[in-house]
Short mmCIF file of C-alpha atoms in Angstrom, two decimals:
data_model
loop_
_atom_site.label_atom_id
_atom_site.label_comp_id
_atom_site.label_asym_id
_atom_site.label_seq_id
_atom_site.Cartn_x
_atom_site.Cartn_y
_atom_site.Cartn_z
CA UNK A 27 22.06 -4.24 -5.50
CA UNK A 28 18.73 -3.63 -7.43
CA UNK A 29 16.65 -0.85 -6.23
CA UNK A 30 13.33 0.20 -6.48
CA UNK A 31 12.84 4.22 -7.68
CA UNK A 32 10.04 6.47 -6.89
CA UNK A 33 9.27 9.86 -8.50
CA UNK A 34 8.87 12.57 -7.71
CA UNK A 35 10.91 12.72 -4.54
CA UNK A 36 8.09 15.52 -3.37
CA UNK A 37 4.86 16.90 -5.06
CA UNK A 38 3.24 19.77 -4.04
CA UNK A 39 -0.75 20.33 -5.18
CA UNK A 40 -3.73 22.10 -4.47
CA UNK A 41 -6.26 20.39 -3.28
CA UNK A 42 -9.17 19.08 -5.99
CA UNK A 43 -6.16 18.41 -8.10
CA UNK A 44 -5.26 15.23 -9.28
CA UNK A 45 -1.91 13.82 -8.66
CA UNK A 46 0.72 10.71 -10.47
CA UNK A 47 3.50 9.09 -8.03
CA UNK A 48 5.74 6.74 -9.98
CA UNK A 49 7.41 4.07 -9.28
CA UNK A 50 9.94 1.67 -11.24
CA UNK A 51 10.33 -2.03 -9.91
CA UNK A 52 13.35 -4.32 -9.52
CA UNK A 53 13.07 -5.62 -13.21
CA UNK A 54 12.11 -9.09 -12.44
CA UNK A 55 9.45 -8.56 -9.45
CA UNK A 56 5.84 -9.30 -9.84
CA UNK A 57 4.29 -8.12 -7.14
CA UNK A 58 3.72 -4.46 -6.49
CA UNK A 59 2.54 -2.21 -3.89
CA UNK A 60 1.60 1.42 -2.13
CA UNK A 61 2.01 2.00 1.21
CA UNK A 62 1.72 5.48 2.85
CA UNK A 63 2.76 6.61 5.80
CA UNK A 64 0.89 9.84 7.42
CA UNK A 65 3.87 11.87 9.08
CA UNK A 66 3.74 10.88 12.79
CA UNK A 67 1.89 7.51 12.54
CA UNK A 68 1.97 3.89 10.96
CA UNK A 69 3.35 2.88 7.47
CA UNK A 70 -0.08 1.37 5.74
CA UNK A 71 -0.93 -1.05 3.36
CA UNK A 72 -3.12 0.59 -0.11
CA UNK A 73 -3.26 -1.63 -2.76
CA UNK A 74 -1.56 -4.88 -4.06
CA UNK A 75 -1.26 -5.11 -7.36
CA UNK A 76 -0.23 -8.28 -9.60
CA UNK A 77 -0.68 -9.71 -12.95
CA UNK A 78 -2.16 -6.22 -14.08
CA UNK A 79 -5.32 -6.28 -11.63
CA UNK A 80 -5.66 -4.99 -7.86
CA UNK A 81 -4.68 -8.30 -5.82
CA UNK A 82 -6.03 -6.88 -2.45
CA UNK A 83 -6.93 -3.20 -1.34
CA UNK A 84 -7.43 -1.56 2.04
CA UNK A 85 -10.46 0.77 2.97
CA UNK A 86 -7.96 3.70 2.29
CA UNK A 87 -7.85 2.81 -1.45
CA UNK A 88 -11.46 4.49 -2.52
CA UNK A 89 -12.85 5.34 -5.59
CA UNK A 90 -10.14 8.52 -5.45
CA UNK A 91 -6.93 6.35 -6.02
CA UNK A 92 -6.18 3.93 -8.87
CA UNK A 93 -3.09 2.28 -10.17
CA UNK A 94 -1.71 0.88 -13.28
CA UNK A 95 1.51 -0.40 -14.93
CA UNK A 96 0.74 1.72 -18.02
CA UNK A 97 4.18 0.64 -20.19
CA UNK A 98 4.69 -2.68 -18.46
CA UNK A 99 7.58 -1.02 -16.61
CA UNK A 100 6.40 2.23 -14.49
CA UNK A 101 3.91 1.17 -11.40
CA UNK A 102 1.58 4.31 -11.23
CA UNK A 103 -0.54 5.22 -8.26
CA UNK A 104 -2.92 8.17 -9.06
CA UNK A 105 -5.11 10.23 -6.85
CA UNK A 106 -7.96 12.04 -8.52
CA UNK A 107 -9.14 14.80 -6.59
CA UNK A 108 -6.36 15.14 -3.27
CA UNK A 109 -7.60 16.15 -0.29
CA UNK A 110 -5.10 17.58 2.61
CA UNK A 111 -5.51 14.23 4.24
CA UNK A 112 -3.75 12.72 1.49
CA UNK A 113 -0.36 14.42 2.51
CA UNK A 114 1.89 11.76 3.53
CA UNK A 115 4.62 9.51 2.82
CA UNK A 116 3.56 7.44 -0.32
CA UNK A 117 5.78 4.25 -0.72
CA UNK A 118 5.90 1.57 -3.49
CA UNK A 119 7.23 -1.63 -2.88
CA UNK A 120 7.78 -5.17 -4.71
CA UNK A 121 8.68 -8.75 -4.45
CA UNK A 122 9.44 -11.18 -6.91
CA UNK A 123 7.12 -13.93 -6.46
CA UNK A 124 4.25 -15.18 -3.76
CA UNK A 125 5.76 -15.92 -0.67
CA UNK A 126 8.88 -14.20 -1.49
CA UNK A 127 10.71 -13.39 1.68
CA UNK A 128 11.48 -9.80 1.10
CA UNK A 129 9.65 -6.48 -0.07
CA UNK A 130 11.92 -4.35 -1.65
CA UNK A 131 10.24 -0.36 -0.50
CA UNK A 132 11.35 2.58 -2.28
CA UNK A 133 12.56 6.24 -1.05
CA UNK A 134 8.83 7.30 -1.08
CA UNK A 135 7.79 10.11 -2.80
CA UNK A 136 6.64 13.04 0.39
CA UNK A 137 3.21 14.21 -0.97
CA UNK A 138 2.01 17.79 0.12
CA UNK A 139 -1.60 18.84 0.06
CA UNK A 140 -2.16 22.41 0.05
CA UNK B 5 -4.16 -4.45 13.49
CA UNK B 6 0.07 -5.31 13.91
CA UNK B 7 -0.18 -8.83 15.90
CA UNK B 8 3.29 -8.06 17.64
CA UNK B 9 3.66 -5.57 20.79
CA UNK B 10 7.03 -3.82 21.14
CA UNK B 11 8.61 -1.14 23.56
CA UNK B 12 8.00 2.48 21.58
CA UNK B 13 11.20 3.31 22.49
CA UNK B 14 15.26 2.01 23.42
CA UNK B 15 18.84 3.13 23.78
CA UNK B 16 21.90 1.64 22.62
CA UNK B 17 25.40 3.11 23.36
CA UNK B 18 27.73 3.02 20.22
CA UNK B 19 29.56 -0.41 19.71
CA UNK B 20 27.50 -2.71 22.33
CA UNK B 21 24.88 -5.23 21.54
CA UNK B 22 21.14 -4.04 20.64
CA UNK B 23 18.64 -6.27 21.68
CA UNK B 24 14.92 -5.21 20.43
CA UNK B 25 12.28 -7.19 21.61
CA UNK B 26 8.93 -8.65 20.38
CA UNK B 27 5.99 -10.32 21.66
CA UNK B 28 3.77 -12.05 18.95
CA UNK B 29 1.59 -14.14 21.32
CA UNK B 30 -0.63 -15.55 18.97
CA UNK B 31 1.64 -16.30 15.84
CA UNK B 32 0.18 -19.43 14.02
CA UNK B 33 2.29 -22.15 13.22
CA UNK B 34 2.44 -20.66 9.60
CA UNK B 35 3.61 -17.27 10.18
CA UNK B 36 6.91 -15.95 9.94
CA UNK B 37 8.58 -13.18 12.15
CA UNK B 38 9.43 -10.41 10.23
CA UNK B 39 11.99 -7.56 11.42
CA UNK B 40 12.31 -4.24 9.14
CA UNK B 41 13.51 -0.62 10.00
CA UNK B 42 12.71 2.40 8.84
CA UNK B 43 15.84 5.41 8.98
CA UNK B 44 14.15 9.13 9.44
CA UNK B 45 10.90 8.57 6.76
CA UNK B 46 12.73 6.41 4.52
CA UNK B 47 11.32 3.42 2.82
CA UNK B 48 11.13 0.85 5.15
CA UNK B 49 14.23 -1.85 5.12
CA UNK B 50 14.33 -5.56 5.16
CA UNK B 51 16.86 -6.68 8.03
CA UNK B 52 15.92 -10.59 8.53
CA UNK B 53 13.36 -13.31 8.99
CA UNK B 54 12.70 -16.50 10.44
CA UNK B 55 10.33 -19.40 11.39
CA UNK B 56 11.31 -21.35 14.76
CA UNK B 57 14.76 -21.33 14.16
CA UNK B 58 17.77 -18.84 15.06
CA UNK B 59 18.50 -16.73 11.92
CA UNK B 60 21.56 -14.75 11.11
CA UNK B 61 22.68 -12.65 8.59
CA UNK B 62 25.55 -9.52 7.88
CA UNK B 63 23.19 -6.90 9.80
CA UNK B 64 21.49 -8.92 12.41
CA UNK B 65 20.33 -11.91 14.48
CA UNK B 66 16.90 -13.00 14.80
CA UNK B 67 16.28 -15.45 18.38
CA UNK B 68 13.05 -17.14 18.48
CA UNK B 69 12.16 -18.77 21.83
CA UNK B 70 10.89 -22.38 21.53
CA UNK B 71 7.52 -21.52 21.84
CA UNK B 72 7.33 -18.51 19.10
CA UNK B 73 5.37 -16.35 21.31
CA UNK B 74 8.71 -14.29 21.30
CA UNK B 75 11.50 -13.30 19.90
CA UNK B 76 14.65 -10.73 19.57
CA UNK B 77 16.32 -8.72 16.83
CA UNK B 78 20.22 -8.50 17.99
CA UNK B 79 21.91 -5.70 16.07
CA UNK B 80 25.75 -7.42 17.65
CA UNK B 81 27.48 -3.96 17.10
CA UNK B 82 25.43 -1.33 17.12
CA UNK B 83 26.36 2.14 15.07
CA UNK B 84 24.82 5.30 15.02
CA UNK B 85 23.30 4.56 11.55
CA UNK B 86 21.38 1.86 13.22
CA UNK B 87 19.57 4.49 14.59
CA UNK B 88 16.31 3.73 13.52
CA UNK B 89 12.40 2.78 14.11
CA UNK B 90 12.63 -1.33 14.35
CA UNK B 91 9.05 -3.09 12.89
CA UNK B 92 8.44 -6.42 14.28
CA UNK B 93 5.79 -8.54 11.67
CA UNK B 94 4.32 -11.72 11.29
CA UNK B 95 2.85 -12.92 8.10
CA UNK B 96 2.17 -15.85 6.69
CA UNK B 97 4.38 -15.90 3.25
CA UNK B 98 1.71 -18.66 1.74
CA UNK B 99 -1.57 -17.19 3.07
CA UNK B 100 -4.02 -15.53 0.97
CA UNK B 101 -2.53 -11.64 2.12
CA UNK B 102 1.09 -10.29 0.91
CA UNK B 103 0.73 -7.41 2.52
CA UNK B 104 2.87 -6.44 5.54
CA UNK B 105 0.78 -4.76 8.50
CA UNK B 106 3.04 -2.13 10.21
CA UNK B 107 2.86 -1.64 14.03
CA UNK B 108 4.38 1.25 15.88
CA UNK B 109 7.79 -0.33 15.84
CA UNK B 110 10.58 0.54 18.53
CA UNK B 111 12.32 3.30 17.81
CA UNK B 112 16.02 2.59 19.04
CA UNK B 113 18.50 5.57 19.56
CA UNK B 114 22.58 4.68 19.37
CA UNK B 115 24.09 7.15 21.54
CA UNK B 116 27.71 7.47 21.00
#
Protein backbone atom coordinates (compact mmCIF):
# COMPACT_ATOMS: atom_id res chain seq x y z
CA UNK A 1 0.00 0.00 0.00
CA UNK A 2 1.28 3.58 -0.86
CA UNK A 3 2.69 5.51 1.95
CA UNK A 4 3.38 8.84 2.70
CA UNK A 5 7.31 9.55 4.09
CA UNK A 6 8.45 12.23 6.32
CA UNK A 7 12.07 13.27 7.04
CA UNK A 8 13.81 13.59 9.28
CA UNK A 9 12.32 11.12 11.72
CA UNK A 10 13.70 13.78 14.58
CA UNK A 11 15.49 17.23 14.36
CA UNK A 12 17.11 18.73 17.01
CA UNK A 13 17.85 22.84 16.85
CA UNK A 14 18.62 25.72 18.77
CA UNK A 15 16.31 28.03 19.03
CA UNK A 16 16.50 31.27 16.40
CA UNK A 17 17.41 28.59 13.97
CA UNK A 18 15.56 27.83 11.09
CA UNK A 19 14.37 24.41 10.42
CA UNK A 20 13.08 22.02 6.88
CA UNK A 21 10.64 18.90 7.62
CA UNK A 22 10.02 16.94 4.44
CA UNK A 23 7.59 15.15 3.30
CA UNK A 24 6.97 12.90 0.06
CA UNK A 25 3.21 12.27 -1.02
CA UNK A 26 1.39 9.19 -2.35
CA UNK A 27 2.39 9.98 -6.06
CA UNK A 28 -0.98 10.78 -7.32
CA UNK A 29 -2.48 12.99 -4.30
CA UNK A 30 -3.20 16.61 -4.64
CA UNK A 31 -3.90 17.77 -1.59
CA UNK A 32 -1.32 18.29 1.09
CA UNK A 33 -1.06 19.11 4.62
CA UNK A 34 0.84 19.83 8.23
CA UNK A 35 -0.54 18.96 11.24
CA UNK A 36 1.36 19.05 14.59
CA UNK A 37 0.72 17.62 17.52
CA UNK A 38 2.27 19.27 20.89
CA UNK A 39 3.28 16.12 23.08
CA UNK A 40 0.36 15.70 25.54
CA UNK A 41 -2.44 17.52 23.61
CA UNK A 42 -4.50 17.62 20.24
CA UNK A 43 -3.22 16.75 16.67
CA UNK A 44 -3.81 20.37 14.79
CA UNK A 45 -4.52 21.52 11.56
CA UNK A 46 -1.42 24.20 9.92
CA UNK A 47 -1.76 24.70 6.51
CA UNK A 48 -3.53 23.16 3.41
CA UNK A 49 -1.82 23.33 0.57
CA UNK A 50 -3.07 22.59 -3.19
CA UNK A 51 -2.38 23.51 -6.68
CA UNK A 52 0.98 25.18 -5.43
CA UNK A 53 -0.75 27.95 -3.13
CA UNK A 54 -1.85 27.76 0.71
CA UNK A 55 -5.63 26.46 0.37
CA UNK A 56 -6.49 27.33 4.07
CA UNK A 57 -4.19 28.10 7.17
CA UNK A 58 -4.80 28.14 10.92
CA UNK A 59 -3.70 31.03 13.33
CA UNK A 60 -0.68 28.69 14.19
CA UNK A 61 0.72 29.11 10.63
CA UNK A 62 2.36 32.86 11.12
CA UNK A 63 4.66 34.69 9.26
CA UNK A 64 7.44 32.02 10.90
CA UNK A 65 6.29 28.90 8.84
CA UNK A 66 5.98 28.53 5.06
CA UNK A 67 5.65 25.64 2.71
CA UNK A 68 6.39 24.71 -0.77
CA UNK A 69 6.57 21.74 -3.20
CA UNK A 70 9.98 22.98 -4.41
CA UNK A 71 10.64 19.87 -7.17
CA UNK A 72 6.99 19.08 -7.73
CA UNK A 73 7.57 15.97 -5.59
CA UNK A 74 8.93 16.88 -1.87
CA UNK A 75 6.08 18.88 0.31
CA UNK A 76 8.35 21.20 2.50
CA UNK A 77 7.22 22.88 5.66
CA UNK A 78 9.87 25.39 6.97
CA UNK A 79 10.10 27.26 10.19
CA UNK A 80 12.27 30.35 10.17
CA UNK A 81 13.33 31.28 13.45
CA UNK A 82 11.99 28.06 16.04
CA UNK A 83 11.02 28.87 19.18
CA UNK A 84 10.79 25.99 22.08
CA UNK A 85 7.08 26.13 21.53
CA UNK A 86 7.56 24.76 18.24
CA UNK A 87 8.69 21.28 19.66
CA UNK A 88 6.14 18.87 18.73
CA UNK A 89 4.95 16.25 16.55
CA UNK A 90 4.93 17.71 12.94
CA UNK A 91 2.75 15.53 10.54
CA UNK A 92 2.13 15.78 6.74
CA UNK A 93 -0.72 14.33 5.26
CA UNK A 94 -2.53 14.01 1.68
CA UNK A 95 -5.53 13.03 -0.25
CA UNK A 96 -6.06 12.61 -3.72
CA UNK A 97 -8.79 14.80 -4.68
CA UNK A 98 -11.61 17.24 -2.88
CA UNK A 99 -13.82 15.28 -0.97
CA UNK A 100 -11.65 12.34 -0.99
CA UNK A 101 -12.61 10.08 1.84
CA UNK A 102 -9.27 9.45 3.34
CA UNK A 103 -6.05 11.47 4.50
CA UNK A 104 -3.20 9.48 4.18
CA UNK A 105 -0.74 11.03 7.59
CA UNK A 106 2.78 10.22 7.70
CA UNK A 107 5.20 8.89 10.67
CA UNK A 108 5.73 12.61 11.66
CA UNK A 109 8.91 13.92 11.98
CA UNK A 110 9.40 14.64 16.38
CA UNK A 111 10.82 18.24 16.32
CA UNK A 112 13.03 19.32 19.39
CA UNK A 113 13.58 22.92 20.34
CA UNK A 114 16.46 23.51 22.44
CA UNK B 1 -13.34 23.22 18.20
CA UNK B 2 -13.88 18.96 17.59
CA UNK B 3 -17.92 18.88 17.21
CA UNK B 4 -17.94 15.20 18.68
CA UNK B 5 -17.66 14.42 22.63
CA UNK B 6 -16.10 11.05 23.54
CA UNK B 7 -15.12 9.18 26.86
CA UNK B 8 -11.10 10.11 27.40
CA UNK B 9 -10.64 6.83 28.26
CA UNK B 10 -11.85 2.66 27.83
CA UNK B 11 -10.80 -0.92 28.36
CA UNK B 12 -11.08 -3.80 26.23
CA UNK B 13 -9.98 -7.35 27.28
CA UNK B 14 -8.06 -9.21 24.42
CA UNK B 15 -10.42 -10.99 21.84
CA UNK B 16 -13.97 -9.35 22.88
CA UNK B 17 -15.83 -6.68 21.09
CA UNK B 18 -14.70 -2.84 21.45
CA UNK B 19 -17.34 -0.55 21.30
CA UNK B 20 -16.11 3.33 21.30
CA UNK B 21 -18.64 5.75 21.41
CA UNK B 22 -19.46 9.22 19.95
CA UNK B 23 -21.82 11.93 20.36
CA UNK B 24 -21.92 14.49 17.41
CA UNK B 25 -25.17 16.28 18.38
CA UNK B 26 -25.21 18.80 15.91
CA UNK B 27 -23.84 16.98 12.68
CA UNK B 28 -25.52 18.66 9.58
CA UNK B 29 -27.10 16.65 7.14
CA UNK B 30 -23.81 17.03 5.03
CA UNK B 31 -21.26 15.84 7.32
CA UNK B 32 -19.73 12.63 7.51
CA UNK B 33 -18.56 10.69 10.71
CA UNK B 34 -15.12 10.16 10.64
CA UNK B 35 -13.21 7.50 12.96
CA UNK B 36 -9.18 7.55 12.97
CA UNK B 37 -6.58 6.29 15.60
CA UNK B 38 -3.53 7.29 16.48
CA UNK B 39 -0.85 4.20 17.98
CA UNK B 40 1.78 5.85 20.66
CA UNK B 41 2.54 9.45 18.53
CA UNK B 42 2.21 7.94 15.26
CA UNK B 43 0.58 9.53 12.33
CA UNK B 44 -2.86 9.35 12.77
CA UNK B 45 -4.77 6.26 10.86
CA UNK B 46 -7.82 6.11 8.75
CA UNK B 47 -10.13 3.17 10.17
CA UNK B 48 -13.70 3.98 8.44
CA UNK B 49 -16.43 6.42 7.54
CA UNK B 50 -19.93 6.82 6.97
CA UNK B 51 -23.06 8.98 6.34
CA UNK B 52 -26.47 7.51 7.85
CA UNK B 53 -25.79 4.18 7.00
CA UNK B 54 -23.98 1.11 8.82
CA UNK B 55 -20.42 0.86 7.40
CA UNK B 56 -18.05 -2.02 7.53
CA UNK B 57 -14.80 -2.75 6.56
CA UNK B 58 -11.56 -5.44 7.46
CA UNK B 59 -10.73 -3.35 10.78
CA UNK B 60 -14.01 -2.07 11.93
CA UNK B 61 -17.74 -1.25 12.03
CA UNK B 62 -19.13 2.08 12.05
CA UNK B 63 -23.22 2.14 13.62
CA UNK B 64 -24.96 5.31 13.09
CA UNK B 65 -28.27 5.68 14.98
CA UNK B 66 -31.18 6.94 12.81
CA UNK B 67 -30.96 10.24 13.92
CA UNK B 68 -26.97 10.86 13.44
CA UNK B 69 -26.63 12.51 16.69
CA UNK B 70 -24.62 9.24 17.49
CA UNK B 71 -22.76 6.68 16.61
CA UNK B 72 -20.17 3.65 17.47
CA UNK B 73 -16.82 2.42 16.21
CA UNK B 74 -16.94 -1.61 16.85
CA UNK B 75 -13.40 -2.97 16.71
CA UNK B 76 -15.35 -7.01 16.58
CA UNK B 77 -12.03 -8.60 17.92
CA UNK B 78 -10.08 -6.54 19.68
CA UNK B 79 -5.99 -7.12 19.89
CA UNK B 80 -3.52 -5.55 21.83
CA UNK B 81 -2.30 -3.56 18.75
CA UNK B 82 -5.64 -1.94 18.77
CA UNK B 83 -4.43 -0.31 21.59
CA UNK B 84 -4.75 3.06 20.65
CA UNK B 85 -6.22 6.83 21.02
CA UNK B 86 -9.70 6.52 18.83
CA UNK B 87 -10.66 10.25 17.03
CA UNK B 88 -14.23 10.61 16.32
CA UNK B 89 -14.74 13.58 13.28
CA UNK B 90 -17.27 15.05 11.31
CA UNK B 91 -16.59 16.94 8.20
CA UNK B 92 -18.25 17.78 5.45
CA UNK B 93 -16.15 16.09 2.38
CA UNK B 94 -17.80 18.91 -0.13
CA UNK B 95 -17.65 21.99 2.15
CA UNK B 96 -15.33 24.74 1.67
CA UNK B 97 -12.66 23.15 4.67
CA UNK B 98 -10.53 19.75 4.05
CA UNK B 99 -9.11 19.92 7.06
CA UNK B 100 -9.82 17.37 9.83
CA UNK B 101 -10.32 19.04 13.42
CA UNK B 102 -8.91 16.59 16.07
CA UNK B 103 -10.69 16.23 19.47
CA UNK B 104 -9.22 14.50 22.46
CA UNK B 105 -10.17 11.11 21.15
CA UNK B 106 -10.72 7.97 23.53
CA UNK B 107 -7.89 6.39 24.32
CA UNK B 108 -8.83 2.54 24.51
CA UNK B 109 -6.45 0.06 26.37
CA UNK B 110 -6.69 -3.97 25.26
CA UNK B 111 -5.76 -5.74 28.27
CA UNK B 112 -4.85 -9.24 27.61
Amino acid sequence: EPEVTQTPSHQVTQMGQEVILRCVPISNHLYFYWYRQILGQKVEFLVSFYNNEISEKSEIFDDQFSVERPDGSNFTLKIRSTKLEDSAMYFCATHRDRGSDTQYFGPGTRLTVL
Amino acid sequence: DAKTTQPPSMDCAEGRAANLPCNHSTISGNEYVYWYRQIHSQGPQYIIHGLKNNETNEMASLIITEDRKSSTLILPHATLRDTAVYYCIVRDPQGGSEKLVFGKGTKLTVNP
